[in-house]
mmCIF file of C-alpha atoms and ligand atoms in Angstrom:
data_model
loop_
_atom_site.group_PDB
_atom_site.id
_atom_site.type_symbol
_atom_site.label_atom_id
_atom_site.label_comp_id
_atom_site.label_asym_id
_atom_site.label_seq_id
_atom_site.Cartn_x
_atom_site.Cartn_y
_atom_site.Cartn_z
ATOM 1 C CA MET A 12 -8.092 -24.769 6.277
ATOM 2 C CA ASN A 13 -4.959 -22.691 5.643
ATOM 3 C CA ILE A 14 -5.690 -20.789 2.458
ATOM 4 C CA LEU A 15 -3.313 -18.690 0.352
ATOM 5 C CA LEU A 16 -4.956 -15.844 -1.593
ATOM 6 C CA THR A 17 -2.768 -14.640 -4.440
ATOM 7 C CA GLY A 18 -3.849 -11.101 -5.292
ATOM 8 C CA GLY A 19 -5.404 -11.040 -1.831
ATOM 9 C CA THR A 20 -5.284 -7.254 -1.360
ATOM 10 C CA GLY A 21 -7.164 -6.676 -4.623
ATOM 11 C CA TYR A 22 -10.864 -5.983 -4.979
ATOM 12 C CA ILE A 23 -12.268 -9.526 -4.968
ATOM 13 C CA GLY A 24 -9.407 -11.083 -3.002
ATOM 14 C CA SER A 25 -9.778 -8.673 -0.067
ATOM 15 C CA HIS A 26 -13.514 -9.336 0.220
ATOM 16 C CA THR A 27 -12.956 -13.079 0.003
ATOM 17 C CA ALA A 28 -10.228 -12.832 2.658
ATOM 18 C CA VAL A 29 -12.708 -11.202 5.063
ATOM 19 C CA LEU A 30 -15.362 -13.833 4.408
ATOM 20 C CA LEU A 31 -12.957 -16.786 4.784
ATOM 21 C CA ALA A 32 -11.483 -15.401 8.020
ATOM 22 C CA ASP A 33 -14.991 -14.851 9.382
ATOM 23 C CA ALA A 34 -15.764 -18.461 8.438
ATOM 24 C CA GLY A 35 -12.856 -19.641 10.627
ATOM 25 C CA HIS A 36 -10.242 -20.318 7.975
ATOM 26 C CA THR A 37 -6.607 -19.242 8.315
ATOM 27 C CA VAL A 38 -5.887 -16.829 5.469
ATOM 28 C CA VAL A 39 -2.555 -15.687 4.042
ATOM 29 C CA LEU A 40 -2.371 -12.907 1.443
ATOM 30 C CA PHE A 41 0.214 -12.818 -1.348
ATOM 31 C CA ASP A 42 0.408 -9.715 -3.528
ATOM 32 C CA ASN A 43 2.884 -7.534 -5.448
ATOM 33 C CA PHE A 44 0.595 -4.490 -4.999
ATOM 34 C CA CYS A 45 0.741 -3.616 -8.729
ATOM 35 C CA ASN A 46 -2.978 -2.769 -8.574
ATOM 36 C CA SER A 47 -3.579 -2.430 -4.845
ATOM 37 C CA ASN A 48 -1.684 -1.302 -1.763
ATOM 38 C CA LYS A 49 -0.553 -2.539 1.645
ATOM 39 C CA THR A 50 -3.122 -0.482 3.542
ATOM 40 C CA VAL A 51 -5.833 -2.869 2.347
ATOM 41 C CA SER A 52 -4.206 -5.595 4.442
ATOM 42 C CA ALA A 53 -4.542 -3.464 7.589
ATOM 43 C CA ARG A 54 -8.201 -2.768 6.828
ATOM 44 C CA ILE A 55 -8.899 -6.476 6.308
ATOM 45 C CA ASN A 56 -7.413 -7.050 9.775
ATOM 46 C CA GLN A 57 -9.512 -4.203 11.172
ATOM 47 C CA ILE A 58 -12.713 -5.746 9.794
ATOM 48 C CA THR A 59 -11.932 -9.334 10.840
ATOM 49 C CA GLY A 60 -10.115 -8.698 14.113
ATOM 50 C CA HIS A 61 -7.432 -11.112 12.909
ATOM 51 C CA ASP A 62 -3.783 -10.380 12.087
ATOM 52 C CA ILE A 63 -3.746 -11.883 8.605
ATOM 53 C CA PRO A 64 -0.218 -12.331 7.179
ATOM 54 C CA CYS A 65 0.462 -10.514 3.910
ATOM 55 C CA VAL A 66 3.479 -11.638 1.874
ATOM 56 C CA GLU A 67 4.729 -9.082 -0.655
ATOM 57 C CA GLY A 68 5.721 -10.966 -3.761
ATOM 58 C CA ASP A 69 5.095 -11.715 -7.429
ATOM 59 C CA VAL A 70 3.467 -14.997 -8.442
ATOM 60 C CA ARG A 71 6.219 -15.329 -11.034
ATOM 61 C CA ASP A 72 8.660 -15.832 -8.125
ATOM 62 C CA THR A 73 8.255 -19.600 -7.836
ATOM 63 C CA LYS A 74 10.848 -19.963 -5.070
ATOM 64 C CA LEU A 75 9.105 -17.430 -2.845
ATOM 65 C CA LEU A 76 5.809 -19.184 -3.444
ATOM 66 C CA VAL A 77 7.268 -22.581 -2.425
ATOM 67 C CA LYS A 78 8.683 -20.972 0.719
ATOM 68 C CA THR A 79 5.305 -19.352 1.500
ATOM 69 C CA LEU A 80 3.319 -22.545 0.901
ATOM 70 C CA HIS A 81 5.608 -24.450 3.311
ATOM 71 C CA GLU A 82 5.928 -21.671 5.909
ATOM 72 C CA PHE A 83 2.172 -21.303 6.355
ATOM 73 C CA GLN A 84 1.357 -24.990 5.762
ATOM 74 C CA ILE A 85 -1.092 -24.017 3.032
ATOM 75 C CA ASP A 86 -3.876 -26.497 2.205
ATOM 76 C CA ALA A 87 -5.485 -24.648 -0.709
ATOM 77 C CA VAL A 88 -4.910 -21.642 -2.974
ATOM 78 C CA ILE A 89 -7.348 -19.136 -4.435
ATOM 79 C CA HIS A 90 -5.642 -17.521 -7.403
ATOM 80 C CA PHE A 91 -6.866 -13.927 -7.803
ATOM 81 C CA ALA A 92 -3.542 -12.414 -8.919
ATOM 82 C CA GLY A 93 -3.832 -11.145 -12.462
ATOM 83 C CA LEU A 94 -4.170 -8.112 -14.709
ATOM 84 C CA LYS A 95 -7.756 -7.511 -15.851
ATOM 85 C CA ALA A 96 -8.047 -4.433 -18.079
ATOM 86 C CA VAL A 97 -9.296 -5.495 -21.516
ATOM 87 C CA GLY A 98 -8.112 -2.359 -23.306
ATOM 88 C CA GLU A 99 -4.645 -2.557 -21.778
ATOM 89 C CA SER A 100 -4.406 -6.220 -22.791
ATOM 90 C CA VAL A 101 -4.974 -5.194 -26.434
ATOM 91 C CA ARG A 102 -2.232 -2.558 -26.201
ATOM 92 C CA GLU A 103 0.205 -4.749 -24.203
ATOM 93 C CA PRO A 104 -0.527 -8.458 -24.847
ATOM 94 C CA LEU A 105 2.924 -9.681 -23.776
ATOM 95 C CA LYS A 106 2.473 -8.035 -20.363
ATOM 96 C CA TYR A 107 -0.816 -9.915 -19.928
ATOM 97 C CA PHE A 108 0.421 -13.312 -21.127
ATOM 98 C CA ASP A 109 3.498 -13.024 -18.922
ATOM 99 C CA ASN A 110 1.656 -11.881 -15.825
ATOM 100 C CA ASN A 111 -1.496 -13.974 -16.122
ATOM 101 C CA VAL A 112 -0.323 -17.135 -17.882
ATOM 102 C CA ALA A 113 3.355 -17.404 -16.887
ATOM 103 C CA GLY A 114 2.359 -16.237 -13.405
ATOM 104 C CA SER A 115 -0.205 -19.026 -13.136
ATOM 105 C CA ILE A 116 2.283 -21.641 -14.379
ATOM 106 C CA SER A 117 4.776 -20.460 -11.764
ATOM 107 C CA LEU A 118 2.133 -20.786 -9.052
ATOM 108 C CA LEU A 119 1.138 -24.275 -10.180
ATOM 109 C CA GLU A 120 4.776 -25.401 -10.292
ATOM 110 C CA ALA A 121 5.250 -24.104 -6.758
ATOM 111 C CA MET A 122 2.091 -25.896 -5.616
ATOM 112 C CA GLN A 123 3.307 -29.131 -7.231
ATOM 113 C CA LYS A 124 6.678 -28.800 -5.446
ATOM 114 C CA ALA A 125 4.938 -28.187 -2.120
ATOM 115 C CA SER A 126 2.332 -30.943 -2.705
ATOM 116 C CA VAL A 127 -0.538 -28.450 -2.492
ATOM 117 C CA LYS A 128 -3.086 -29.592 -5.070
ATOM 118 C CA THR A 129 -6.277 -27.668 -4.359
ATOM 119 C CA ILE A 130 -6.887 -24.455 -6.295
ATOM 120 C CA VAL A 131 -9.776 -22.115 -7.080
ATOM 121 C CA PHE A 132 -9.050 -20.002 -10.157
ATOM 122 C CA SER A 133 -10.501 -16.540 -10.930
ATOM 123 C CA SER A 134 -11.690 -16.924 -14.459
ATOM 124 C CA SER A 135 -14.074 -14.652 -16.327
ATOM 125 C CA ALA A 136 -17.189 -14.711 -18.484
ATOM 126 C CA THR A 137 -14.948 -13.027 -21.017
ATOM 127 C CA VAL A 138 -13.859 -16.525 -22.109
ATOM 128 C CA TYR A 139 -17.272 -16.962 -23.773
ATOM 129 C CA GLY A 140 -16.797 -14.072 -26.213
ATOM 130 C CA LYS A 141 -19.880 -13.048 -28.216
ATOM 131 C CA PRO A 142 -22.900 -14.970 -26.873
ATOM 132 C CA GLN A 143 -24.369 -17.525 -29.306
ATOM 133 C CA TYR A 144 -27.266 -17.999 -26.878
ATOM 134 C CA LEU A 145 -28.359 -16.541 -23.551
ATOM 135 C CA PRO A 146 -28.193 -17.005 -20.665
ATOM 136 C CA LEU A 147 -24.640 -18.301 -20.898
ATOM 137 C CA ASP A 148 -24.118 -21.737 -19.373
ATOM 138 C CA GLU A 149 -20.767 -23.466 -18.787
ATOM 139 C CA ALA A 150 -21.176 -25.483 -22.006
ATOM 140 C CA HIS A 151 -21.311 -22.345 -24.189
ATOM 141 C CA PRO A 152 -18.542 -22.255 -26.796
ATOM 142 C CA LEU A 153 -15.368 -20.480 -25.684
ATOM 143 C CA ASN A 154 -14.209 -17.746 -28.016
ATOM 144 C CA PRO A 155 -12.572 -14.862 -26.176
ATOM 145 C CA ILE A 156 -12.159 -11.756 -28.367
ATOM 146 C CA ASN A 157 -9.278 -10.045 -26.545
ATOM 147 C CA PRO A 158 -5.879 -10.983 -25.120
ATOM 148 C CA TYR A 159 -7.157 -10.690 -21.546
ATOM 149 C CA GLY A 160 -9.891 -13.233 -22.181
ATOM 150 C CA ARG A 161 -7.413 -15.478 -23.964
ATOM 151 C CA THR A 162 -5.116 -15.460 -20.912
ATOM 152 C CA LYS A 163 -8.027 -16.652 -18.800
ATOM 153 C CA LEU A 164 -8.938 -19.423 -21.232
ATOM 154 C CA GLN A 165 -5.322 -20.563 -21.498
ATOM 155 C CA VAL A 166 -5.023 -20.900 -17.723
ATOM 156 C CA GLU A 167 -8.308 -22.823 -17.663
ATOM 157 C CA GLU A 168 -6.894 -25.212 -20.283
ATOM 158 C CA ILE A 169 -3.596 -25.585 -18.413
ATOM 159 C CA LEU A 170 -5.494 -26.525 -15.268
ATOM 160 C CA GLN A 171 -7.631 -29.051 -17.141
ATOM 161 C CA ASP A 172 -4.529 -30.658 -18.670
ATOM 162 C CA LEU A 173 -2.875 -30.725 -15.237
ATOM 163 C CA VAL A 174 -5.827 -32.622 -13.776
ATOM 164 C CA LYS A 175 -5.686 -35.107 -16.689
ATOM 165 C CA SER A 176 -1.979 -35.702 -15.981
ATOM 166 C CA ASP A 177 -2.487 -36.004 -12.212
ATOM 167 C CA PRO A 178 -6.024 -36.819 -11.021
ATOM 168 C CA SER A 179 -5.107 -35.978 -7.426
ATOM 169 C CA TRP A 180 -5.585 -32.264 -8.183
ATOM 170 C CA ARG A 181 -8.774 -30.528 -7.035
ATOM 171 C CA VAL A 182 -9.631 -27.543 -9.288
ATOM 172 C CA ALA A 183 -12.564 -25.120 -9.475
ATOM 173 C CA LEU A 184 -12.717 -22.641 -12.363
ATOM 174 C CA LEU A 185 -15.012 -19.763 -11.418
ATOM 175 C CA ARG A 186 -16.235 -17.603 -14.308
ATOM 176 C CA TYR A 187 -17.185 -14.262 -12.791
ATOM 177 C CA PHE A 188 -19.579 -11.930 -14.598
ATOM 178 C CA ASN A 189 -19.594 -8.294 -13.390
ATOM 179 C CA PRO A 190 -18.576 -7.935 -9.731
ATOM 180 C CA VAL A 191 -19.672 -4.666 -8.074
ATOM 181 C CA GLY A 192 -20.398 -3.311 -4.606
ATOM 182 C CA ALA A 193 -18.362 -3.481 -1.420
ATOM 183 C CA HIS A 194 -18.173 -4.928 2.086
ATOM 184 C CA ASP A 195 -20.870 -3.494 4.379
ATOM 185 C CA SER A 196 -18.214 -1.850 6.574
ATOM 186 C CA GLY A 197 -17.306 0.473 3.702
ATOM 187 C CA LEU A 198 -13.625 -0.041 4.565
ATOM 188 C CA ILE A 199 -12.772 -2.081 1.449
ATOM 189 C CA GLY A 200 -14.057 -1.901 -2.107
ATOM 190 C CA GLU A 201 -13.063 -1.548 -5.727
ATOM 191 C CA ASP A 202 -10.151 0.895 -5.825
ATOM 192 C CA PRO A 203 -8.969 1.180 -9.428
ATOM 193 C CA ASN A 204 -5.826 3.147 -10.227
ATOM 194 C CA GLY A 205 -6.489 6.079 -12.567
ATOM 195 C CA ILE A 206 -9.724 6.635 -14.493
ATOM 196 C CA PRO A 207 -11.979 3.566 -14.127
ATOM 197 C CA ASN A 208 -12.793 1.433 -17.148
ATOM 198 C CA ASN A 209 -15.770 -0.230 -15.507
ATOM 199 C CA LEU A 210 -19.226 1.291 -15.135
ATOM 200 C CA MET A 211 -19.788 1.144 -11.386
ATOM 201 C CA PRO A 212 -16.527 2.736 -10.195
ATOM 202 C CA TYR A 213 -16.931 5.365 -12.921
ATOM 203 C CA VAL A 214 -20.463 6.192 -11.733
ATOM 204 C CA MET A 215 -19.198 6.444 -8.147
ATOM 205 C CA GLN A 216 -16.508 8.918 -9.157
ATOM 206 C CA VAL A 217 -19.048 11.052 -11.078
ATOM 207 C CA ALA A 218 -21.310 10.986 -8.006
ATOM 208 C CA SER A 219 -18.426 12.108 -5.790
ATOM 209 C CA GLY A 220 -17.592 14.952 -8.202
ATOM 210 C CA LYS A 221 -14.225 13.481 -9.119
ATOM 211 C CA LEU A 222 -15.353 13.068 -12.762
ATOM 212 C CA PRO A 223 -17.679 15.510 -14.564
ATOM 213 C CA HIS A 224 -20.163 13.137 -16.196
ATOM 214 C CA LEU A 225 -20.807 9.562 -17.266
ATOM 215 C CA ASN A 226 -20.537 8.629 -20.938
ATOM 216 C CA ILE A 227 -23.125 5.977 -21.725
ATOM 217 C CA PHE A 228 -21.557 3.867 -24.460
ATOM 218 C CA GLY A 229 -24.492 3.511 -26.824
ATOM 219 C CA ASN A 230 -28.257 3.519 -26.377
ATOM 220 C CA ASP A 231 -29.122 1.796 -29.646
ATOM 221 C CA TYR A 232 -28.580 -1.812 -28.641
ATOM 222 C CA ASP A 233 -31.392 -4.352 -29.002
ATOM 223 C CA THR A 234 -32.110 -4.292 -25.258
ATOM 224 C CA LYS A 235 -34.920 -3.200 -22.922
ATOM 225 C CA ASP A 236 -33.855 0.464 -23.024
ATOM 226 C CA GLY A 237 -31.156 0.481 -25.717
ATOM 227 C CA THR A 238 -28.213 0.416 -23.284
ATOM 228 C CA GLY A 239 -25.950 -2.551 -22.590
ATOM 229 C CA GLU A 240 -27.183 -5.251 -20.229
ATOM 230 C CA ARG A 241 -24.854 -7.120 -17.854
ATOM 231 C CA ASP A 242 -25.021 -9.591 -14.962
ATOM 232 C CA TYR A 243 -23.863 -7.498 -11.981
ATOM 233 C CA ILE A 244 -23.019 -9.595 -8.930
ATOM 234 C CA HIS A 245 -22.321 -8.265 -5.432
ATOM 235 C CA VAL A 246 -18.700 -8.909 -4.495
ATOM 236 C CA MET A 247 -19.761 -10.517 -1.207
ATOM 237 C CA ASP A 248 -21.977 -12.983 -3.067
ATOM 238 C CA LEU A 249 -18.958 -13.674 -5.235
ATOM 239 C CA ALA A 250 -16.833 -14.255 -2.125
ATOM 240 C CA GLN A 251 -19.431 -16.730 -0.868
ATOM 241 C CA GLY A 252 -19.087 -18.554 -4.165
ATOM 242 C CA HIS A 253 -15.390 -19.080 -3.445
ATOM 243 C CA LEU A 254 -16.136 -20.518 -0.013
ATOM 244 C CA ALA A 255 -18.726 -22.828 -1.549
ATOM 245 C CA ALA A 256 -16.215 -23.949 -4.207
ATOM 246 C CA LEU A 257 -13.550 -24.663 -1.570
ATOM 247 C CA ASN A 258 -16.024 -26.737 0.422
ATOM 248 C CA TYR A 259 -16.984 -28.636 -2.727
ATOM 249 C CA LEU A 260 -13.345 -29.419 -3.517
ATOM 250 C CA GLN A 261 -12.880 -31.026 -0.093
ATOM 251 C CA ASP A 262 -15.011 -33.922 -1.344
ATOM 252 C CA HIS A 263 -14.278 -33.878 -5.055
ATOM 253 C CA LEU A 264 -11.169 -34.576 -7.108
ATOM 254 C CA GLY A 265 -10.824 -33.286 -10.663
ATOM 255 C CA CYS A 266 -11.829 -30.021 -12.338
ATOM 256 C CA GLU A 267 -15.227 -28.295 -12.314
ATOM 257 C CA ILE A 268 -16.348 -25.042 -13.945
ATOM 258 C CA PHE A 269 -18.963 -22.704 -12.460
ATOM 259 C CA ASN A 270 -20.564 -19.449 -13.615
ATOM 260 C CA LEU A 271 -20.930 -16.948 -10.777
ATOM 261 C CA GLY A 272 -23.562 -14.318 -11.527
ATOM 262 C CA THR A 273 -27.157 -13.496 -10.615
ATOM 263 C CA GLY A 274 -28.763 -14.637 -13.860
ATOM 264 C CA ILE A 275 -30.460 -11.225 -14.083
ATOM 265 C CA PRO A 276 -29.506 -8.809 -16.901
ATOM 266 C CA VAL A 277 -29.392 -5.168 -15.758
ATOM 267 C CA SER A 278 -28.988 -2.254 -18.181
ATOM 268 C CA VAL A 279 -26.711 0.746 -17.778
ATOM 269 C CA LEU A 280 -29.731 3.020 -17.322
ATOM 270 C CA GLU A 281 -31.224 0.674 -14.714
ATOM 271 C CA LEU A 282 -27.982 0.594 -12.720
ATOM 272 C CA VAL A 283 -27.524 4.353 -12.926
ATOM 273 C CA GLY A 284 -31.193 4.880 -12.043
ATOM 274 C CA THR A 285 -30.865 2.715 -8.928
ATOM 275 C CA TYR A 286 -27.740 4.579 -7.898
ATOM 276 C CA GLU A 287 -29.541 7.937 -8.359
ATOM 277 C CA LYS A 288 -32.446 6.762 -6.172
ATOM 278 C CA VAL A 289 -30.036 5.713 -3.412
ATOM 279 C CA ILE A 290 -28.070 8.977 -3.376
ATOM 280 C CA GLY A 291 -31.108 11.166 -4.069
ATOM 281 C CA LYS A 292 -29.544 13.063 -6.965
ATOM 282 C CA LYS A 293 -29.019 12.737 -10.713
ATOM 283 C CA ILE A 294 -25.790 11.409 -12.186
ATOM 284 C CA PRO A 295 -24.754 13.782 -15.001
ATOM 285 C CA SER A 296 -24.509 11.619 -18.106
ATOM 286 C CA GLN A 297 -24.546 11.807 -21.878
ATOM 287 C CA ILE A 298 -24.980 9.274 -24.644
ATOM 288 C CA ALA A 299 -21.688 8.507 -26.377
ATOM 289 C CA SER A 300 -20.816 6.146 -29.210
ATOM 290 C CA ARG A 301 -20.572 2.432 -28.571
ATOM 291 C CA ARG A 302 -17.313 1.189 -27.022
ATOM 292 C CA GLU A 303 -15.358 -1.121 -29.339
ATOM 293 C CA GLY A 304 -15.666 -4.758 -28.352
ATOM 294 C CA ASP A 305 -18.715 -4.233 -26.139
ATOM 295 C CA LEU A 306 -21.452 -6.851 -26.123
ATOM 296 C CA ALA A 307 -25.116 -5.854 -26.139
ATOM 297 C CA VAL A 308 -26.170 -8.398 -23.544
ATOM 298 C CA CYS A 309 -24.264 -10.800 -21.299
ATOM 299 C CA TYR A 310 -25.696 -12.702 -18.332
ATOM 300 C CA ALA A 311 -25.254 -16.054 -16.651
ATOM 301 C CA ASP A 312 -27.076 -19.327 -16.330
ATOM 302 C CA THR A 313 -26.127 -19.998 -12.701
ATOM 303 C CA SER A 314 -28.040 -23.266 -12.271
ATOM 304 C CA LYS A 315 -24.888 -25.405 -12.034
ATOM 305 C CA ALA A 316 -23.472 -23.380 -9.117
ATOM 306 C CA ASN A 317 -26.940 -23.247 -7.553
ATOM 307 C CA HIS A 318 -27.463 -26.990 -7.628
ATOM 308 C CA THR A 319 -23.905 -28.320 -7.279
ATOM 309 C CA LEU A 320 -22.525 -25.792 -4.770
ATOM 310 C CA ASN A 321 -25.849 -24.887 -3.171
ATOM 311 C CA TRP A 322 -24.744 -21.292 -3.819
ATOM 312 C CA TYR A 323 -27.107 -18.466 -4.725
ATOM 313 C CA ALA A 324 -26.483 -14.734 -5.300
ATOM 314 C CA LEU A 325 -28.659 -13.117 -2.645
ATOM 315 C CA LYS A 326 -27.932 -9.378 -2.963
ATOM 316 C CA ASP A 327 -29.691 -7.111 -5.432
ATOM 317 C CA VAL A 328 -28.712 -3.997 -7.375
ATOM 318 C CA HIS A 329 -29.858 -1.755 -4.525
ATOM 319 C CA ASP A 330 -27.482 -3.573 -2.139
ATOM 320 C CA MET A 331 -24.689 -3.183 -4.692
ATOM 321 C CA CYS A 332 -25.268 0.570 -4.928
ATOM 322 C CA THR A 333 -25.658 1.254 -1.204
ATOM 323 C CA SER A 334 -22.535 -0.714 -0.302
ATOM 324 C CA GLY A 335 -20.601 0.987 -3.090
ATOM 325 C CA ILE A 336 -21.604 4.408 -1.770
ATOM 326 C CA ARG A 337 -20.371 3.562 1.731
ATOM 327 C CA TRP A 338 -17.025 2.545 0.275
ATOM 328 C CA GLN A 339 -16.808 5.628 -1.989
ATOM 329 C CA THR A 340 -17.514 7.887 1.004
ATOM 330 C CA PHE A 341 -14.710 6.224 2.972
ATOM 331 C CA ARG A 342 -12.388 6.274 -0.077
ATOM 332 C CA SER A 343 -12.977 10.026 -0.536
ATOM 333 C CA SER A 344 -12.101 10.588 3.121
ATOM 334 C CA LEU A 345 -8.892 8.632 2.591
ATOM 335 C CA GLU A 346 -7.984 10.837 -0.387
ATOM 336 C CA GLY A 347 -8.821 13.924 1.633
ATOM 337 C CA SER A 348 -6.465 12.814 4.391
ATOM 338 C CA ARG A 349 -3.691 12.118 1.841
ATOM 339 C CA GLU A 350 -3.882 15.675 0.378
HETATM 340 P P1 LIG B 5 -7.596 -6.409 -8.733
HETATM 341 O O1 LIG B 5 -6.670 -5.811 -9.721
HETATM 342 O O2 LIG B 5 -8.303 -5.563 -7.759
HETATM 343 O O3 LIG B 5 -6.849 -7.559 -7.892
HETATM 344 C C1 LIG B 5 -5.802 -8.310 -8.456
HETATM 345 C C2 LIG B 5 -4.685 -8.335 -7.423
HETATM 346 O O4 LIG B 5 -3.629 -9.127 -7.916
HETATM 347 C C3 LIG B 5 -4.110 -6.936 -7.153
HETATM 348 O O5 LIG B 5 -4.008 -6.740 -5.759
HETATM 349 C C4 LIG B 5 -2.730 -6.971 -7.810
HETATM 350 O O6 LIG B 5 -1.793 -6.168 -7.111
HETATM 351 C C5 LIG B 5 -2.402 -8.452 -7.709
HETATM 352 N N1 LIG B 5 -1.481 -8.941 -8.731
HETATM 353 C C6 LIG B 5 -1.580 -8.785 -10.072
HETATM 354 N N2 LIG B 5 -0.541 -9.397 -10.680
HETATM 355 C C7 LIG B 5 0.203 -9.974 -9.706
HETATM 356 C C8 LIG B 5 1.394 -10.742 -9.700
HETATM 357 N N3 LIG B 5 2.063 -11.019 -10.824
HETATM 358 N N4 LIG B 5 1.873 -11.178 -8.513
HETATM 359 C C9 LIG B 5 1.228 -10.879 -7.344
HETATM 360 N N5 LIG B 5 0.100 -10.137 -7.280
HETATM 361 C C10 LIG B 5 -0.399 -9.697 -8.460
HETATM 362 O O7 LIG B 5 -8.650 -7.274 -9.590
HETATM 363 P P2 LIG B 5 -9.970 -8.022 -9.083
HETATM 364 O O8 LIG B 5 -11.134 -7.306 -9.655
HETATM 365 O O9 LIG B 5 -9.902 -8.300 -7.636
HETATM 366 O O10 LIG B 5 -9.837 -9.422 -9.878
HETATM 367 C C11 LIG B 5 -9.250 -10.532 -9.261
HETATM 368 C C12 LIG B 5 -9.196 -11.617 -10.299
HETATM 369 O O11 LIG B 5 -10.509 -11.851 -10.811
HETATM 370 C C13 LIG B 5 -8.336 -11.245 -11.519
HETATM 371 O O12 LIG B 5 -7.615 -12.407 -11.931
HETATM 372 C C14 LIG B 5 -9.346 -10.877 -12.591
HETATM 373 O O13 LIG B 5 -8.882 -11.162 -13.891
HETATM 374 C C15 LIG B 5 -10.512 -11.748 -12.227
HETATM 375 N N6 LIG B 5 -11.810 -11.193 -12.659
HETATM 376 C C16 LIG B 5 -12.174 -9.936 -12.287
HETATM 377 C C17 LIG B 5 -13.402 -9.411 -12.740
HETATM 378 C C18 LIG B 5 -13.829 -8.003 -12.392
HETATM 379 O O14 LIG B 5 -14.661 -7.451 -13.128
HETATM 380 N N7 LIG B 5 -13.314 -7.420 -11.338
HETATM 381 C C19 LIG B 5 -14.248 -10.189 -13.529
HETATM 382 C C20 LIG B 5 -13.837 -11.471 -13.867
HETATM 383 C C21 LIG B 5 -12.618 -11.970 -13.420
HETATM 384 C C1 LIG B 6 -20.602 -2.529 -18.298
HETATM 385 C C2 LIG B 6 -21.599 -1.788 -19.173
HETATM 386 C C3 LIG B 6 -20.603 -0.659 -21.034
HETATM 387 C C4 LIG B 6 -18.353 2.222 -18.613
HETATM 388 C C5 LIG B 6 -15.604 -5.823 -18.068
HETATM 389 C C6 LIG B 6 -14.548 -6.674 -18.696
HETATM 390 C C7 LIG B 6 -14.723 -8.104 -18.258
HETATM 391 C C8 LIG B 6 -14.807 -8.192 -16.753
HETATM 392 C C9 LIG B 6 -15.866 -7.297 -16.196
HETATM 393 C C10 LIG B 6 -12.626 -8.867 -15.967
HETATM 394 C C11 LIG B 6 -21.330 -1.947 -20.658
HETATM 395 C C12 LIG B 6 -21.219 0.344 -20.067
HETATM 396 C C13 LIG B 6 -19.177 1.187 -19.008
HETATM 397 C C14 LIG B 6 -18.706 3.556 -18.912
HETATM 398 C C15 LIG B 6 -20.696 2.752 -19.990
HETATM 399 N N1 LIG B 6 -13.555 -7.884 -16.161
HETATM 400 N N2 LIG B 6 -20.332 1.457 -19.672
HETATM 401 N N3 LIG B 6 -19.883 3.774 -19.596
HETATM 402 O O1 LIG B 6 -17.342 -4.410 -20.236
HETATM 403 O O2 LIG B 6 -19.205 -5.801 -19.175
HETATM 404 O O3 LIG B 6 -16.851 -6.213 -18.533
HETATM 405 O O4 LIG B 6 -15.572 -5.954 -16.658
HETATM 406 O O5 LIG B 6 -12.751 -10.034 -16.150
HETATM 407 O O6 LIG B 6 -13.625 -8.826 -18.746
HETATM 408 O O7 LIG B 6 -14.724 -6.629 -20.096
HETATM 409 O O8 LIG B 6 -17.979 -4.121 -17.790
HETATM 410 O O9 LIG B 6 -18.325 -2.154 -16.387
HETATM 411 O O10 LIG B 6 -16.806 -1.936 -18.415
HETATM 412 O O11 LIG B 6 -19.280 -2.153 -18.717
HETATM 413 O O12 LIG B 6 -21.755 2.978 -20.625
HETATM 414 O O13 LIG B 6 -17.986 4.559 -18.583
HETATM 415 O O14 LIG B 6 -21.510 -0.387 -18.886
HETATM 416 O O15 LIG B 6 -20.839 -0.287 -22.383
HETATM 417 O O16 LIG B 6 -22.570 -2.005 -21.320
HETATM 418 P P1 LIG B 6 -17.892 -5.113 -19.048
HETATM 419 P P2 LIG B 6 -18.027 -2.531 -17.786
#
């Protein structure tokens, strides 16, 4: 299939691009580089041995999207393009609703014009809000507690209404939990601008000496060791989930929702401890106060994706840490060469 990846030079998009190309699909990237850069495209080509086209553009540019869909005879779209920082979404909600919701509407209008009606959407477990039960299954009530999560839920609802209005659409909504890790080559990985919000990239920058220490946001939660527990999923397992969803949509009309996680809650101390074992040294850290809006525990019931997509997360926390270290080592060398 010819597949357009919006946000394709971002963290998850770049890893999915590699996997899809390796699986024999023709991939086209579409990105405005607001949270990535063009060099990622070259490294995707280096890994895959393919010359994957990368169109620079904003998903709010409907005309450019129509042109791109026609030019590359796109069969399906995976929609990764979006802003994802919870804190920033609280400070700048209009920026998030414009980019994530208006951007998605623009993409869907372009797809309608070009008669491309297969889409996989990057949603988030954030749509669930505070868990009423665990593990979270797809039937859990939806109550996002920040503007970012609300943008994701609104796009989910738009897609569901679109399918009701035109049953010829094929839609998969993938609710990611906590993606971490990197491609085994170490050439691509999570590359946040500025100081990372998320745990894993922050730990990697402490390990590399770029940041002095890790602040552990609370150790008084009702969890196995008092620190927050999350469902960390290796980004390559996540990429496989997208391939499985695309294959499913070949035979199924309508809209389906899938949780993509491991189903295994891992605490901050467990993740940091694994990382320390892999690198053979301690990560300087101190207990800090809880971060506003943080959940104590969040992890997935993945049985629907397991049974319906025949998809399973296969990589463990050790794999996530070792692959992340390879990427961080390469990333540090890149920064060294830039100085
Ligand atoms: P990322 O920021 O690395 O990638 C997003 C990409 O989209 C970037 O390359 C960015 O330049 C591009 N982009 C953003 N707005 C755009 C626009 N208007 N037009 C064109 N390109 C645009 O983020 P990621 O971690 O790869 O996440 C990909 C998707 O998955 C996002 O929609 C995010 O909300 C969602 N998601 C991420 C996580 C996570 O923890 N990483 C969890 C759940 C869901
Ligand atoms: C994980 C754990 C923190 C940083 C976020 C978004 C969510 C999704 C995934 C987009 C928590 C603790 C963290 C640090 C710490 N993104 N922590 N010190 O908050 O589960 O989810 O990323 O969809 O929308 O909310 O991930 O990595 O920020 O935190 O102690 O410096 O690590 O308290 O328990 P989170 P995270």
